[in-house]
Short mmCIF file of C-alpha atoms in Angstrom, two decimals:
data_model
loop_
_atom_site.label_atom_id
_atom_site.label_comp_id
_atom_site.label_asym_id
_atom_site.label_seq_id
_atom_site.Cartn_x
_atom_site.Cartn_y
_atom_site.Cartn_z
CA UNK A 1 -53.60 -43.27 -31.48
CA UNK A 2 -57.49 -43.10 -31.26
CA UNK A 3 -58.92 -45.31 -34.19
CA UNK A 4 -55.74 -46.69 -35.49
CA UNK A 5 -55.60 -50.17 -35.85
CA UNK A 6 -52.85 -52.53 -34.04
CA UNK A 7 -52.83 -54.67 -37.22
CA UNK A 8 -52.37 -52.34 -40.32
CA UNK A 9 -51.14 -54.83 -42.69
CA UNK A 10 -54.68 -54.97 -44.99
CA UNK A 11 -55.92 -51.76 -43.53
CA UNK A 12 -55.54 -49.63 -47.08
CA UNK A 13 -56.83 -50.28 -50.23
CA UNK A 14 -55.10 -46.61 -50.85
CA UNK A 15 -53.98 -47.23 -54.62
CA UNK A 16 -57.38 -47.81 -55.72
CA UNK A 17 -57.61 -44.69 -55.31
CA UNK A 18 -54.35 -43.35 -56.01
CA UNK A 19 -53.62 -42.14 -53.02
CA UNK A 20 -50.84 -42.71 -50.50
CA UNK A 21 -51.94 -43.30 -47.14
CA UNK A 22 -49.31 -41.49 -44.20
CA UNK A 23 -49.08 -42.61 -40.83
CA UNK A 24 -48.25 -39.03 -38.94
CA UNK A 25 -46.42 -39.22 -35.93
CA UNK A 26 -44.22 -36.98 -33.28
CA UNK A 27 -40.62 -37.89 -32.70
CA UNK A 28 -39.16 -37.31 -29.39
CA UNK A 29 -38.26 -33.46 -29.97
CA UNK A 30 -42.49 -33.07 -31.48
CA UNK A 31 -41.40 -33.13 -35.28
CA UNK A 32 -43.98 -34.14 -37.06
CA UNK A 33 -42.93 -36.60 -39.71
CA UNK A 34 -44.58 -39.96 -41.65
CA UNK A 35 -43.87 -43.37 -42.93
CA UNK A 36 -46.24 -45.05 -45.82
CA UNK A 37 -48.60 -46.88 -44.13
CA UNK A 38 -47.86 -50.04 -46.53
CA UNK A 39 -44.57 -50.31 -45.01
CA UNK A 40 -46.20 -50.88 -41.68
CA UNK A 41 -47.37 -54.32 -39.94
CA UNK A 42 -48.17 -52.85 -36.71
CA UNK A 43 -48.22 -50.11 -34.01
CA UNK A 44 -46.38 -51.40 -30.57
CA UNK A 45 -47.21 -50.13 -27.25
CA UNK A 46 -43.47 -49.73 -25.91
CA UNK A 47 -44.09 -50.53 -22.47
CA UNK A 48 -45.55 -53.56 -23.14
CA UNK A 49 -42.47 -55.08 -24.66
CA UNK A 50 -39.13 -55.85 -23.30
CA UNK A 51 -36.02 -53.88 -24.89
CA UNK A 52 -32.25 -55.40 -24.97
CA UNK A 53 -29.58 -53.47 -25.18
CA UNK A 54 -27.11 -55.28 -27.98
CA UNK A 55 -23.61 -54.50 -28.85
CA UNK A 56 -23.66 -52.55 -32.31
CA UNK A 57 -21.36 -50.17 -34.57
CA UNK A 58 -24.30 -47.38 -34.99
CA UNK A 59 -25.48 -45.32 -32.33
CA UNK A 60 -28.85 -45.32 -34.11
CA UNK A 61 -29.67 -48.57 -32.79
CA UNK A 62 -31.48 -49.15 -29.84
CA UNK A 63 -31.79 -52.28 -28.85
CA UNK A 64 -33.86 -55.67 -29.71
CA UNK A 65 -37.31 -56.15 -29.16
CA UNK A 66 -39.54 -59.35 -29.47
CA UNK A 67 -42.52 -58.60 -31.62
CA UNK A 68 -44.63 -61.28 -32.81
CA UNK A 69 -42.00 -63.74 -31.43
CA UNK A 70 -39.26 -62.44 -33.82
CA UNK A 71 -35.91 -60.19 -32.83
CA UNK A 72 -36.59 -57.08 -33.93
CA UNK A 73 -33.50 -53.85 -34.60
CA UNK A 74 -35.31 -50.98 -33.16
CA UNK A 75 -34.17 -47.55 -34.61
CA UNK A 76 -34.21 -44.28 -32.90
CA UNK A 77 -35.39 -42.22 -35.76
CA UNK A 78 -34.34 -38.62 -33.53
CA UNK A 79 -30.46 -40.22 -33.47
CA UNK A 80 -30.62 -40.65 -36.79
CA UNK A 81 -32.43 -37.18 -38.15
CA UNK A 82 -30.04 -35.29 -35.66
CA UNK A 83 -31.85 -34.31 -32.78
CA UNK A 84 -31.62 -35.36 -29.20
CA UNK A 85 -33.06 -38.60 -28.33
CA UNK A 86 -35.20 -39.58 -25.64
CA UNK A 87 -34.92 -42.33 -22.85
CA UNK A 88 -36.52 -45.17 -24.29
CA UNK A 89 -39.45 -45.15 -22.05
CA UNK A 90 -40.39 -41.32 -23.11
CA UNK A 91 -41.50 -43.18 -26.60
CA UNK A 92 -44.94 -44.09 -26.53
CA UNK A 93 -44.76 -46.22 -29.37
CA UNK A 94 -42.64 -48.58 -31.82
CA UNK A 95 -44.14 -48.51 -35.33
CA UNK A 96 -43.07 -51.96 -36.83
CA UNK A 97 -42.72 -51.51 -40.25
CA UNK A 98 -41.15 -53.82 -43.08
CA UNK A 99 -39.56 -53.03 -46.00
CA UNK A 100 -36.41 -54.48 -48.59
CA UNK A 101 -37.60 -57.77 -46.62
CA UNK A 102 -36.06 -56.46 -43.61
CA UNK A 103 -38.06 -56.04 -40.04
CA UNK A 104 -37.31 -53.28 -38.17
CA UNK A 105 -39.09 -51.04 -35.52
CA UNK A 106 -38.85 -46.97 -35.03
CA UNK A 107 -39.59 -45.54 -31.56
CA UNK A 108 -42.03 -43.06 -31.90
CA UNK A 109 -43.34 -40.37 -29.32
CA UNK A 110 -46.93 -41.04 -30.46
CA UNK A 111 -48.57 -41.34 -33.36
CA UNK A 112 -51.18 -38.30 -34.79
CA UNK A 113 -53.06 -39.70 -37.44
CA UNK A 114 -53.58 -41.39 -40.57
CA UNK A 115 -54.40 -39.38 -43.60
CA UNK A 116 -54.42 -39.42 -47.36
CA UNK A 117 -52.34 -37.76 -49.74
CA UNK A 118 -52.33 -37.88 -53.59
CA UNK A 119 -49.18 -38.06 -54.90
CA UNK A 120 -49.84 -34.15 -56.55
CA UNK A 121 -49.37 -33.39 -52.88
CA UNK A 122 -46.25 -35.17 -51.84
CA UNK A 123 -43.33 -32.57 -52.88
CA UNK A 124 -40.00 -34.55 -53.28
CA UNK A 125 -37.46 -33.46 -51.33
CA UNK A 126 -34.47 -36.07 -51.85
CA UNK A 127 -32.03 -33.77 -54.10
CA UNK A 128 -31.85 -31.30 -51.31
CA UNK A 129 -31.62 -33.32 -48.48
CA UNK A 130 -31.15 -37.59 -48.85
CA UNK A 131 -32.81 -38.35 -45.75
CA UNK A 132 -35.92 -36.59 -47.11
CA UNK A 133 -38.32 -38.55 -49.45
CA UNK A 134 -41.43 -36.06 -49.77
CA UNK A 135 -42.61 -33.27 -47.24
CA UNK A 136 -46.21 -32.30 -47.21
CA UNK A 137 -49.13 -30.77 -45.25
CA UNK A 138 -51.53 -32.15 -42.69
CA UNK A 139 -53.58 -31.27 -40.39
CA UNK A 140 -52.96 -31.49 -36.41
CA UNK A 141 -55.11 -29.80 -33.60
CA UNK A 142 -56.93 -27.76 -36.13
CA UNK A 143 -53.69 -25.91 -37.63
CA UNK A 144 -51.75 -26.56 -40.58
CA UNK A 145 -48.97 -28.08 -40.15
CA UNK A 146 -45.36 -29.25 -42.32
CA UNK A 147 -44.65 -33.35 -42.24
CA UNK A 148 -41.77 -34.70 -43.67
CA UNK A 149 -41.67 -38.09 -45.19
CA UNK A 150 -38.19 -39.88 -43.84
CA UNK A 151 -35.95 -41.52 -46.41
CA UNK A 152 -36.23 -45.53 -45.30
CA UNK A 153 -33.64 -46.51 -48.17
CA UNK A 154 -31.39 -43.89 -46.83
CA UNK A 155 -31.93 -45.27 -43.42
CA UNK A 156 -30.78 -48.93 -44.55
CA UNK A 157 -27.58 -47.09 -45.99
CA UNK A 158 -26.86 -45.28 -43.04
CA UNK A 159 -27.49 -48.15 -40.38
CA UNK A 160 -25.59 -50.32 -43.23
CA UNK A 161 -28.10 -52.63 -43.90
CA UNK A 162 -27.73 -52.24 -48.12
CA UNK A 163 -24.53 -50.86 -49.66
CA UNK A 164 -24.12 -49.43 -53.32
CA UNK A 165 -24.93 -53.34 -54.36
CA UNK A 166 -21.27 -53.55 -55.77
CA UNK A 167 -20.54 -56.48 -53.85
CA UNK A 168 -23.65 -58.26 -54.77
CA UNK A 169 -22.88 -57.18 -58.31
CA UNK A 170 -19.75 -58.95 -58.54
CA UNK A 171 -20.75 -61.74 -56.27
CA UNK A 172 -24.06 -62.75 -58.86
CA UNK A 173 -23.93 -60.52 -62.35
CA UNK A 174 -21.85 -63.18 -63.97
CA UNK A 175 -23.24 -62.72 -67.66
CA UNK A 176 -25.06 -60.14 -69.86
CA UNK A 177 -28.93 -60.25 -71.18
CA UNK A 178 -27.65 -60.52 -74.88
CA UNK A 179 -31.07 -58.72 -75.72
CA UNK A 180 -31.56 -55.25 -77.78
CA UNK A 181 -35.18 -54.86 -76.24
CA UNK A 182 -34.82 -51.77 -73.95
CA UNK A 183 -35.90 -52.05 -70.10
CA UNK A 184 -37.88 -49.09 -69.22
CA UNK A 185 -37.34 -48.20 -65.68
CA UNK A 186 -38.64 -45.69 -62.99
CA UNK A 187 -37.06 -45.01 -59.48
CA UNK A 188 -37.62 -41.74 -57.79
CA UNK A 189 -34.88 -42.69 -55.25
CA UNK A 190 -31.31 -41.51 -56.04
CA UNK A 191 -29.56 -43.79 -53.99
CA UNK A 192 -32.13 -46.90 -55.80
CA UNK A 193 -31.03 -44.77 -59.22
CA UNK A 194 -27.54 -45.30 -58.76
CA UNK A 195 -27.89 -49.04 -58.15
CA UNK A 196 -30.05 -50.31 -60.81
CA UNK A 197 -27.84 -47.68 -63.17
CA UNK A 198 -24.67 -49.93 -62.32
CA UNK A 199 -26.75 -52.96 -62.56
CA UNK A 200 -27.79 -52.25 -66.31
CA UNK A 201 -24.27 -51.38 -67.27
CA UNK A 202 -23.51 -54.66 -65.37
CA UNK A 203 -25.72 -56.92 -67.57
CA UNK A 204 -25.07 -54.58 -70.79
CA UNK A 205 -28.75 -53.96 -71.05
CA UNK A 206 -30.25 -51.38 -73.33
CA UNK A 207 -32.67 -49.06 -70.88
CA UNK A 208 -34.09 -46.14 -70.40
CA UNK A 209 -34.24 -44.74 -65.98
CA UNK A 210 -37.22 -42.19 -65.07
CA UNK A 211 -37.35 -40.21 -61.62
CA UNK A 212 -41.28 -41.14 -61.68
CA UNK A 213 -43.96 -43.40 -63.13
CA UNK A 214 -44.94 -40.29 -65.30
CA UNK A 215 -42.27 -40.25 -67.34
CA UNK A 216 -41.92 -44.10 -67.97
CA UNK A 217 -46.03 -43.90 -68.91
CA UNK A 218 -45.13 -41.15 -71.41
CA UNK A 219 -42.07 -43.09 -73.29
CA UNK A 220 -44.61 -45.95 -73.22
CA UNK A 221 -47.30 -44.24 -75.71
CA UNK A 222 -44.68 -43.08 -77.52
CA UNK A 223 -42.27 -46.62 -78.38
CA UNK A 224 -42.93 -49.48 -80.21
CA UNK A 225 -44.03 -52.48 -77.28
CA UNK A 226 -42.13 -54.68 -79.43
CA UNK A 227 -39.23 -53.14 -78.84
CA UNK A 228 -39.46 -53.50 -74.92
CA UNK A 229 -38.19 -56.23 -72.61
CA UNK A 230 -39.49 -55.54 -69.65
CA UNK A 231 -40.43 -52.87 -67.07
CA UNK A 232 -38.93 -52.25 -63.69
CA UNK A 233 -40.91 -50.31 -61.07
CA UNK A 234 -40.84 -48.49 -57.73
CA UNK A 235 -43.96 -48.05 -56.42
CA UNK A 236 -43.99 -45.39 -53.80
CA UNK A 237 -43.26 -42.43 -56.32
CA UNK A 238 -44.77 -38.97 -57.46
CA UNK A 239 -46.84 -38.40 -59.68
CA UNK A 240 -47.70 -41.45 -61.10
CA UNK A 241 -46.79 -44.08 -58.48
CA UNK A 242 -45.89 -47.68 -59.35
CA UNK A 243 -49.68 -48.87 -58.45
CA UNK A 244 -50.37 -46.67 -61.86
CA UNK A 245 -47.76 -47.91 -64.30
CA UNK A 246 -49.03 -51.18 -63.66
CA UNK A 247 -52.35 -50.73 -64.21
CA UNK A 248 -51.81 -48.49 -66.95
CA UNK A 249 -49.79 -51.38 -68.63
CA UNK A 250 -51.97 -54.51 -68.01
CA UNK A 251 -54.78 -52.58 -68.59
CA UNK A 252 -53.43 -51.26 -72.26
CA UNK A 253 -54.17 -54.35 -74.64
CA UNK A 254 -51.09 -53.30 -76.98
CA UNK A 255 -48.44 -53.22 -73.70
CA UNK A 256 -50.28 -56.37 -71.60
CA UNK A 257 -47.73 -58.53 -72.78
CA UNK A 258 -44.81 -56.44 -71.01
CA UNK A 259 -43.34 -57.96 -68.49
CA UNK A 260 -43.57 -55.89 -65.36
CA UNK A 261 -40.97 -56.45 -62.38
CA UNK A 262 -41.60 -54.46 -59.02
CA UNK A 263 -38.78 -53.23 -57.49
CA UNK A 264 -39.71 -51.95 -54.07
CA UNK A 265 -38.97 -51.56 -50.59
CA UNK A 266 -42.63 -52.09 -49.93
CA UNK A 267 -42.11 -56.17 -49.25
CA UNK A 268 -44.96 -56.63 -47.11
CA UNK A 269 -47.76 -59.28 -47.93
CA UNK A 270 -50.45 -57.06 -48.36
CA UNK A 271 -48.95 -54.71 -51.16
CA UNK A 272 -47.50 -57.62 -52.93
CA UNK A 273 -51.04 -59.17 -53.34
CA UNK A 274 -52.10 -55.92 -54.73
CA UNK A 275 -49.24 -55.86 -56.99
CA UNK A 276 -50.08 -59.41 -57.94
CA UNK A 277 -54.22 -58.56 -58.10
CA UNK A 278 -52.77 -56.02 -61.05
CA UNK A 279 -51.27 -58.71 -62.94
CA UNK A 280 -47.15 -57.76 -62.26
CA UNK A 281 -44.84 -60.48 -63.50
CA UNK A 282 -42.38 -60.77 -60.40
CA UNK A 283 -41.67 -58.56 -57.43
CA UNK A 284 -38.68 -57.92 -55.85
CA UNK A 285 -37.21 -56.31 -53.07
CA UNK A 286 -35.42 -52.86 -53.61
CA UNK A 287 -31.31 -53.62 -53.81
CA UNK A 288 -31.71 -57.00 -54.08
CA UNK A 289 -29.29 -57.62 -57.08
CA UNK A 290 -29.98 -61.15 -57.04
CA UNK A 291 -33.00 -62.00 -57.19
CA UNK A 292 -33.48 -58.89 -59.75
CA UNK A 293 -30.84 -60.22 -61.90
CA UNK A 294 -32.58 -63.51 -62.26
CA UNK A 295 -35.78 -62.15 -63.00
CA UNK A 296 -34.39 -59.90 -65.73
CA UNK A 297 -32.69 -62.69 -67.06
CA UNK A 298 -36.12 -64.58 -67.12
CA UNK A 299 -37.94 -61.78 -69.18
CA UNK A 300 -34.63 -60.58 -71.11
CA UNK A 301 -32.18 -64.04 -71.48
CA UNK A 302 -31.86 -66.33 -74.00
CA UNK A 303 -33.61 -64.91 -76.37
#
């Protein structure tokens, strides 16, 4: 873990550049796979924690660890991908990541390195296998070497953390925008897709879904910006990620006006004060119906 930093949380100032930055590590069985660093807070030295066993329905769950003086769900990522896990005290590491405003820790068997990646180099994986965002190539030991991004929304279904947001559908959607303007909206994930696709029919909203920020940015010089309501982003996307749509819109004086809406699983502090640095109108975690509801109905209601 030479040169990596405990505290990772303002490390990258990656989408200036628009790049992603990877944090590469081994799992127990020497996989080589990677997380976005931006949905990290902190690299944990497993011994020097206590782990609790805890009752619990998945076998992908570890135990509990303090970190930072909060209970933290730790995740054996080898359970979970289908290969045969460790003992807890063969994983070096815990990488303590955040995202849909959830904590949770993965025990790691070390971590490689951190490298850069534009998003021309991230192949997306997800329609052939769900637990697969984006597989790439990187460098370890001076050979060239496959890395597979993991799925983190497909985790959160799997440990059943976030449903198909039915529930929270019928629980909060009580009313419809009543607006023509279209939402324009990218999401590269298709369980995310399938969500916000049952959310617009929902609210009865006119919209238009892309599988990337590409797309959206296309439709955009192509429509009148009167005629839109609002746009909803992921950020952590090909091709053009959700840094880019955002910038490309506050930074077009014609589409300024649109209201943006970030819907990510990227929740920590640090990339929602980039988001905000950009000029985005709200931010929101990814699957939460709620507070995206109320948002939409802020941009899109009552008018």
């Amino acid at each position: 873990m030479s040169g990596i930093s405990n505290s990772v949380e303002q490390l990258t100032q990656a989408h200036l550049r628009n790049v992603q930055q990877l944090a590469v590590f081994y799992t127990g069985q020497n996989n080589i796979y990677a997380i976005n660093i931006a949905k990290i807070k902190a690299f944990i030295i497993t011994e020097e924690i206590t782990i609790t066993d805890t009752p619990t329905d998945s076998d992908m769950i570890a135990g509990i660890a303090t970190i930072r003086g909060v209970p933290i769900t730790l995740i054996n990522l080898d359970r979970w991908l289908g290969q045969k896990p460790l003992d807890i005290s063969d994983y070096k590491l815990i990488i303590f990541c955040e995202f849909n405003n959830h904590q949770i820790g993965f025990l790691v068997k070390d971590v490689i390195n951190i490298v850069e990646k534009t998003t021309e180099e991230l192949i997306n994986n997800e329609e052939q296998n769900p637990k697969i965002t984006y597989t790439t190539y990187v460098e370890v030991a001076g050979e060239t070497k496959l890395c597979t991004v993991f799925n983190a929304e497909q985790l959160l279904v799997d440990i059943g953390w976030t449903d198909d947001g039915q529930v929270q559908l019928d629980k909060y959607v009580d009313r419809p925008v009543n607006n023509n303007k279209v939402i324009l909206a990218a999401e590269d994930s298709k369980v995310a897709r399938e969500i916000l696709i049952a959310f617009f029919k929902k609210i009865e909203a006119n919209y238009e879904l892309f599988e990337n920020g590409t797309g959206l940015v296309n439709r955009l010089k192509n429509i009148d910006p009167t005629k839109v309501g609002c746009v909803i982003t992921d950020i952590e996307m090909p091709g053009t990620d959700g840094f880019q749509v955002a910038q490309y819109i506050k930074g077009t004086a014609e589409l300024a006006h649109i209201p943006i809406i970030v819907n990510s699983s990227m929740t920590t502090t640090a990339v929602k004060g980039k988001m905000q640095s950009i000029g985005v109108d709200d931010f929101v975690g990814k699957t939460d119906i709620p507070n995206l509801y109320k948002s939409v109905l802020e941009y899109l209601g009552n008018r």
